[in-house]
Each structure stands twice: as structure tokens, then as C-alpha cells.
């Protein structure tokens, strides 16, 4: 999926369609589901927790690094 400003849309469409753009319904459905989940109110909190966990992991790994 390419998100862009409207002024670039035609140029991108000409570069991508039809050769490189997949038309399989499973890909379309998966994208729709992922975007639907991203629109849910709890998704923002999930992202915050993921970042917090990643920072904690990074800090712990650096602290436990030998030498």
C-alpha cells in the first residue's frame, strides 16, 4: 500500500499498476483487517505499550552487555 499526497497519485499509479500491484483478494482482505484494527481506540494504547516494552528490553540488554 502506498499512501501519498494527491498530486503524486497518478504518477505512482502509472508506475505500479498493473504489473507490480497484486490483485489477490487475500491481500486486500488482510489490508482491510489491519487498517480496521488500527482505527480501533485501543490500538493507540497497544502501540504505546509496545514502544515501552521495546525501550525496557533495549535498556536491559545494554545493562547486561558483558564488558
Tab-separated table of N, CA, C and O in Angstrom:
chain	number	residue	atom	x	y	z
A	1	UNK	N	0.843	-1.157	0.000
A	1	UNK	CA	0.000	0.000	0.000
A	1	UNK	C	0.896	1.231	0.000
A	1	UNK	O	1.869	1.298	0.756
A	2	UNK	N	0.585	2.159	-0.827
A	2	UNK	CA	1.333	3.410	-0.891
A	2	UNK	C	0.385	4.539	-0.518
A	2	UNK	O	-0.646	4.733	-1.156
A	3	UNK	N	0.739	5.270	0.509
A	3	UNK	CA	-0.026	6.451	0.902
A	3	UNK	C	0.759	7.659	0.436
A	3	UNK	O	1.957	7.762	0.683
A	4	UNK	N	0.085	8.556	-0.269
A	4	UNK	CA	0.782	9.723	-0.797
A	4	UNK	C	-0.174	10.904	-0.903
A	4	UNK	O	-1.379	10.763	-0.742
A	5	UNK	N	0.399	12.040	-1.213
A	5	UNK	CA	-0.417	13.218	-1.480
A	5	UNK	C	-1.065	13.054	-2.852
A	5	UNK	O	-0.533	12.370	-3.732
A	6	UNK	N	-2.218	13.678	-3.011
A	6	UNK	CA	-2.996	13.508	-4.236
A	6	UNK	C	-2.192	13.871	-5.492
A	6	UNK	O	-2.332	13.232	-6.533
A	7	UNK	N	-1.313	14.854	-5.380
A	7	UNK	CA	-0.573	15.292	-6.569
A	7	UNK	C	0.380	14.214	-7.098
A	7	UNK	O	0.786	14.261	-8.240
A	8	UNK	N	0.726	13.214	-6.264
A	8	UNK	CA	1.616	12.144	-6.698
A	8	UNK	C	0.874	10.874	-7.105
A	8	UNK	O	1.475	9.952	-7.645
A	9	UNK	N	-0.417	10.811	-6.871
A	9	UNK	CA	-1.183	9.577	-7.048
A	9	UNK	C	-1.137	9.041	-8.479
A	9	UNK	O	-0.883	7.853	-8.689
A	10	UNK	N	-1.366	9.877	-9.456
A	10	UNK	CA	-1.391	9.404	-10.848
A	10	UNK	C	-0.038	8.863	-11.279
A	10	UNK	O	0.053	7.831	-11.941
A	11	UNK	N	1.020	9.552	-10.894
A	11	UNK	CA	2.369	9.114	-11.269
A	11	UNK	C	2.686	7.760	-10.619
A	11	UNK	O	3.237	6.872	-11.259
A	12	UNK	N	2.318	7.604	-9.372
A	12	UNK	CA	2.561	6.333	-8.680
A	12	UNK	C	1.712	5.237	-9.300
A	12	UNK	O	2.206	4.132	-9.549
A	13	UNK	N	0.441	5.518	-9.575
A	13	UNK	CA	-0.428	4.516	-10.188
A	13	UNK	C	0.133	4.036	-11.524
A	13	UNK	O	0.137	2.833	-11.811
A	14	UNK	N	0.634	4.933	-12.339
A	14	UNK	CA	1.200	4.551	-13.634
A	14	UNK	C	2.447	3.699	-13.465
A	14	UNK	O	2.726	2.831	-14.287
A	15	UNK	N	3.197	3.924	-12.405
A	15	UNK	CA	4.424	3.167	-12.167
A	15	UNK	C	4.146	1.774	-11.612
A	15	UNK	O	4.918	0.853	-11.827
A	16	UNK	N	3.065	1.632	-10.891
A	16	UNK	CA	2.808	0.403	-10.148
A	16	UNK	C	1.808	-0.515	-10.833
A	16	UNK	O	1.981	-1.726	-10.853
A	17	UNK	N	0.738	0.032	-11.384
A	17	UNK	CA	-0.321	-0.795	-11.958
A	17	UNK	C	-0.007	-1.151	-13.393
A	17	UNK	O	0.546	-0.327	-14.109
A	18	UNK	N	-0.384	-2.282	-13.928
A	18	UNK	CA	-0.922	-3.432	-13.214
A	18	UNK	C	0.166	-4.402	-12.774
A	18	UNK	O	-0.075	-5.285	-11.977
A	19	UNK	N	1.360	-4.247	-13.308
A	19	UNK	CA	2.396	-5.253	-13.126
A	19	UNK	C	2.802	-5.581	-11.706
A	19	UNK	O	2.896	-6.744	-11.342
A	20	UNK	N	3.039	-4.583	-10.896
A	20	UNK	CA	3.559	-4.848	-9.567
A	20	UNK	C	2.484	-4.897	-8.492
A	20	UNK	O	2.735	-5.338	-7.379
A	21	UNK	N	1.315	-4.428	-8.796
A	21	UNK	CA	0.246	-4.366	-7.794
A	21	UNK	C	-0.509	-5.690	-7.782
A	21	UNK	O	-1.056	-6.106	-8.781
A	22	UNK	N	-0.524	-6.342	-6.645
A	22	UNK	CA	-1.225	-7.616	-6.529
A	22	UNK	C	-2.727	-7.405	-6.500
A	22	UNK	O	-3.215	-6.438	-5.950
A	23	UNK	N	-3.448	-8.335	-7.043
A	23	UNK	CA	-4.887	-8.244	-7.047
A	23	UNK	C	-5.546	-9.398	-6.314
A	23	UNK	O	-6.714	-9.674	-6.506
A	24	UNK	N	-4.765	-10.088	-5.504
A	24	UNK	CA	-5.308	-11.231	-4.784
A	24	UNK	C	-6.197	-10.759	-3.655
A	24	UNK	O	-5.853	-9.880	-2.882
A	25	UNK	N	-7.340	-11.382	-3.541
A	25	UNK	CA	-8.317	-10.964	-2.535
A	25	UNK	C	-7.812	-11.183	-1.117
A	25	UNK	O	-8.151	-10.425	-0.209
A	26	UNK	N	-6.961	-12.191	-0.880
A	26	UNK	CA	-6.453	-12.395	0.468
A	26	UNK	C	-5.593	-11.213	0.913
A	26	UNK	O	-5.622	-10.816	2.081
A	27	UNK	N	-4.866	-10.609	-0.011
A	27	UNK	CA	-4.059	-9.428	0.318
A	27	UNK	C	-4.954	-8.229	0.604
A	27	UNK	O	-4.701	-7.460	1.531
A	28	UNK	N	-5.990	-8.070	-0.178
A	28	UNK	CA	-6.921	-6.967	0.015
A	28	UNK	C	-7.632	-7.116	1.363
A	28	UNK	O	-7.752	-6.158	2.132
A	29	UNK	N	-8.055	-8.319	1.665
A	29	UNK	CA	-8.757	-8.570	2.939
A	29	UNK	C	-7.830	-8.352	4.131
A	29	UNK	O	-8.234	-7.769	5.138
A	30	UNK	N	-6.604	-8.831	4.037
A	30	UNK	CA	-5.645	-8.658	5.130
A	30	UNK	C	-5.370	-7.181	5.376
A	30	UNK	O	-5.291	-6.734	6.536
A	31	UNK	N	-5.239	-6.408	4.321
A	31	UNK	CA	-5.021	-4.972	4.463
A	31	UNK	C	-6.225	-4.305	5.108
A	31	UNK	O	-6.077	-3.468	6.002
A	32	UNK	N	-7.410	-4.687	4.690
A	32	UNK	CA	-8.633	-4.110	5.255
A	32	UNK	C	-8.742	-4.420	6.748
A	32	UNK	O	-9.084	-3.541	7.552
A	33	UNK	N	-8.419	-5.634	7.124
A	33	UNK	CA	-8.481	-6.014	8.538
A	33	UNK	C	-7.447	-5.237	9.347
A	33	UNK	O	-7.743	-4.718	10.427
A	34	UNK	N	-6.228	-5.132	8.832
A	34	UNK	CA	-5.170	-4.405	9.546
A	34	UNK	C	-5.537	-2.933	9.723
A	34	UNK	O	-5.351	-2.361	10.802
A	35	UNK	N	-6.069	-2.324	8.682
A	35	UNK	CA	-6.469	-0.919	8.785
A	35	UNK	C	-7.655	-0.758	9.730
A	35	UNK	O	-7.729	0.222	10.484
A	36	UNK	N	-8.562	-1.719	9.724
A	36	UNK	CA	-9.697	-1.682	10.645
A	36	UNK	C	-9.242	-1.752	12.091
A	36	UNK	O	-9.739	-1.029	12.957
A	37	UNK	N	-8.268	-2.614	12.375
A	37	UNK	CA	-7.733	-2.715	13.740
A	37	UNK	C	-7.027	-1.418	14.143
A	37	UNK	O	-7.113	-0.993	15.285
A	38	UNK	N	-6.334	-0.804	13.204
A	38	UNK	CA	-5.615	0.442	13.503
A	38	UNK	C	-6.573	1.589	13.827
A	38	UNK	O	-6.188	2.542	14.496
A	39	UNK	N	-7.797	1.484	13.381
A	39	UNK	CA	-8.791	2.519	13.664
A	39	UNK	C	-9.448	2.367	15.035
A	39	UNK	O	-10.144	3.268	15.492
A	40	UNK	N	-9.234	1.234	15.687
A	40	UNK	CA	-9.851	0.992	16.990
A	40	UNK	C	-9.193	1.859	18.066
A	40	UNK	O	-7.983	2.085	18.036
A	41	UNK	N	-9.970	2.340	19.029
A	41	UNK	CA	-9.437	3.222	20.075
A	41	UNK	C	-8.313	2.596	20.895
A	41	UNK	O	-7.376	3.287	21.286
A	42	UNK	N	-8.361	1.290	21.119
A	42	UNK	CA	-7.335	0.672	21.952
A	42	UNK	C	-6.024	0.423	21.206
A	42	UNK	O	-5.016	0.064	21.806
A	43	UNK	N	-6.004	0.628	19.891
A	43	UNK	CA	-4.786	0.397	19.121
A	43	UNK	C	-3.677	1.373	19.520
A	43	UNK	O	-2.513	0.998	19.601
A	44	UNK	N	-4.036	2.615	19.799
A	44	UNK	CA	-3.045	3.612	20.203
A	44	UNK	C	-2.375	3.199	21.519
A	44	UNK	O	-1.153	3.300	21.663
A	45	UNK	N	-3.160	2.713	22.452
A	45	UNK	CA	-2.608	2.249	23.733
A	45	UNK	C	-1.723	1.020	23.517
A	45	UNK	O	-0.674	0.886	24.144
A	46	UNK	N	-2.124	0.132	22.642
A	46	UNK	CA	-1.322	-1.044	22.306
A	46	UNK	C	0.043	-0.618	21.759
A	46	UNK	O	1.078	-1.168	22.142
A	47	UNK	N	0.053	0.388	20.887
A	47	UNK	CA	1.313	0.893	20.324
A	47	UNK	C	2.192	1.495	21.410
A	47	UNK	O	3.409	1.285	21.424
A	48	UNK	N	1.599	2.236	22.324
A	48	UNK	CA	2.363	2.827	23.427
A	48	UNK	C	3.004	1.742	24.288
A	48	UNK	O	4.167	1.853	24.683
A	49	UNK	N	2.245	0.677	24.587
A	49	UNK	CA	2.792	-0.423	25.390
A	49	UNK	C	3.913	-1.139	24.651
A	49	UNK	O	4.921	-1.523	25.247
A	50	UNK	N	3.749	-1.311	23.348
A	50	UNK	CA	4.784	-1.966	22.550
A	50	UNK	C	6.078	-1.159	22.580
A	50	UNK	O	7.170	-1.718	22.760
A	51	UNK	N	5.989	0.157	22.425
A	51	UNK	CA	7.174	1.012	22.488
A	51	UNK	C	7.816	0.976	23.865
A	51	UNK	O	9.050	0.901	23.990
A	52	UNK	N	6.998	1.014	24.893
A	52	UNK	CA	7.522	0.960	26.255
A	52	UNK	C	8.263	-0.352	26.494
A	52	UNK	O	9.361	-0.362	27.073
A	53	UNK	N	7.684	-1.454	26.050
A	53	UNK	CA	8.332	-2.750	26.204
A	53	UNK	C	9.639	-2.834	25.425
A	53	UNK	O	10.630	-3.393	25.909
A	54	UNK	N	9.665	-2.271	24.236
A	54	UNK	CA	10.873	-2.277	23.417
A	54	UNK	C	11.985	-1.463	24.089
A	54	UNK	O	13.154	-1.872	24.102
A	55	UNK	N	11.621	-0.312	24.667
A	55	UNK	CA	12.614	0.513	25.372
A	55	UNK	C	13.155	-0.216	26.594
A	55	UNK	O	14.360	-0.185	26.862
A	56	UNK	N	12.276	-0.898	27.332
A	56	UNK	CA	12.707	-1.658	28.503
A	56	UNK	C	13.647	-2.785	28.089
A	56	UNK	O	14.684	-3.010	28.723
A	57	UNK	N	13.311	-3.483	27.025
A	57	UNK	CA	14.163	-4.555	26.529
A	57	UNK	C	15.531	-4.017	26.120
A	57	UNK	O	16.566	-4.581	26.488
A	58	UNK	N	15.548	-2.918	25.380
A	58	UNK	CA	16.817	-2.335	24.933
A	58	UNK	C	17.680	-1.920	26.119
A	58	UNK	O	18.887	-2.203	26.154
A	59	UNK	N	17.081	-1.273	27.099
A	59	UNK	CA	17.825	-0.841	28.287
A	59	UNK	C	18.399	-2.037	29.027
A	59	UNK	O	19.571	-2.044	29.421
A	60	UNK	N	17.605	-3.072	29.204
A	60	UNK	CA	18.047	-4.275	29.913
A	60	UNK	C	19.183	-4.960	29.167
A	60	UNK	O	20.177	-5.383	29.787
A	61	UNK	N	19.073	-5.062	27.856
A	61	UNK	CA	20.134	-5.691	27.077
A	61	UNK	C	21.442	-4.911	27.154
A	61	UNK	O	22.527	-5.496	27.267
A	62	UNK	N	21.365	-3.593	27.129
A	62	UNK	CA	22.567	-2.767	27.232
A	62	UNK	C	23.199	-2.923	28.621
A	62	UNK	O	24.418	-3.056	28.752
A	63	UNK	N	22.368	-2.941	29.650
A	63	UNK	CA	22.875	-3.079	31.023
A	63	UNK	C	23.534	-4.429	31.255
A	63	UNK	O	24.493	-4.537	32.002
A	64	UNK	N	23.057	-5.456	30.616
A	64	UNK	CA	23.589	-6.811	30.815
A	64	UNK	C	24.696	-7.167	29.839
A	64	UNK	O	25.202	-8.277	29.857
A	65	UNK	N	25.067	-6.245	28.986
A	65	UNK	CA	26.100	-6.495	27.995
A	65	UNK	C	27.428	-6.715	28.707
A	65	UNK	O	27.846	-5.905	29.540
A	66	UNK	N	28.122	-7.802	28.392
A	66	UNK	CA	29.411	-8.058	29.053
A	66	UNK	C	30.474	-7.040	28.636
A	66	UNK	O	30.485	-6.558	27.512
A	67	UNK	N	31.335	-6.756	29.577
A	67	UNK	CA	32.489	-5.895	29.299
A	67	UNK	C	32.147	-4.505	29.355
A	67	UNK	O	32.489	-3.481	29.274
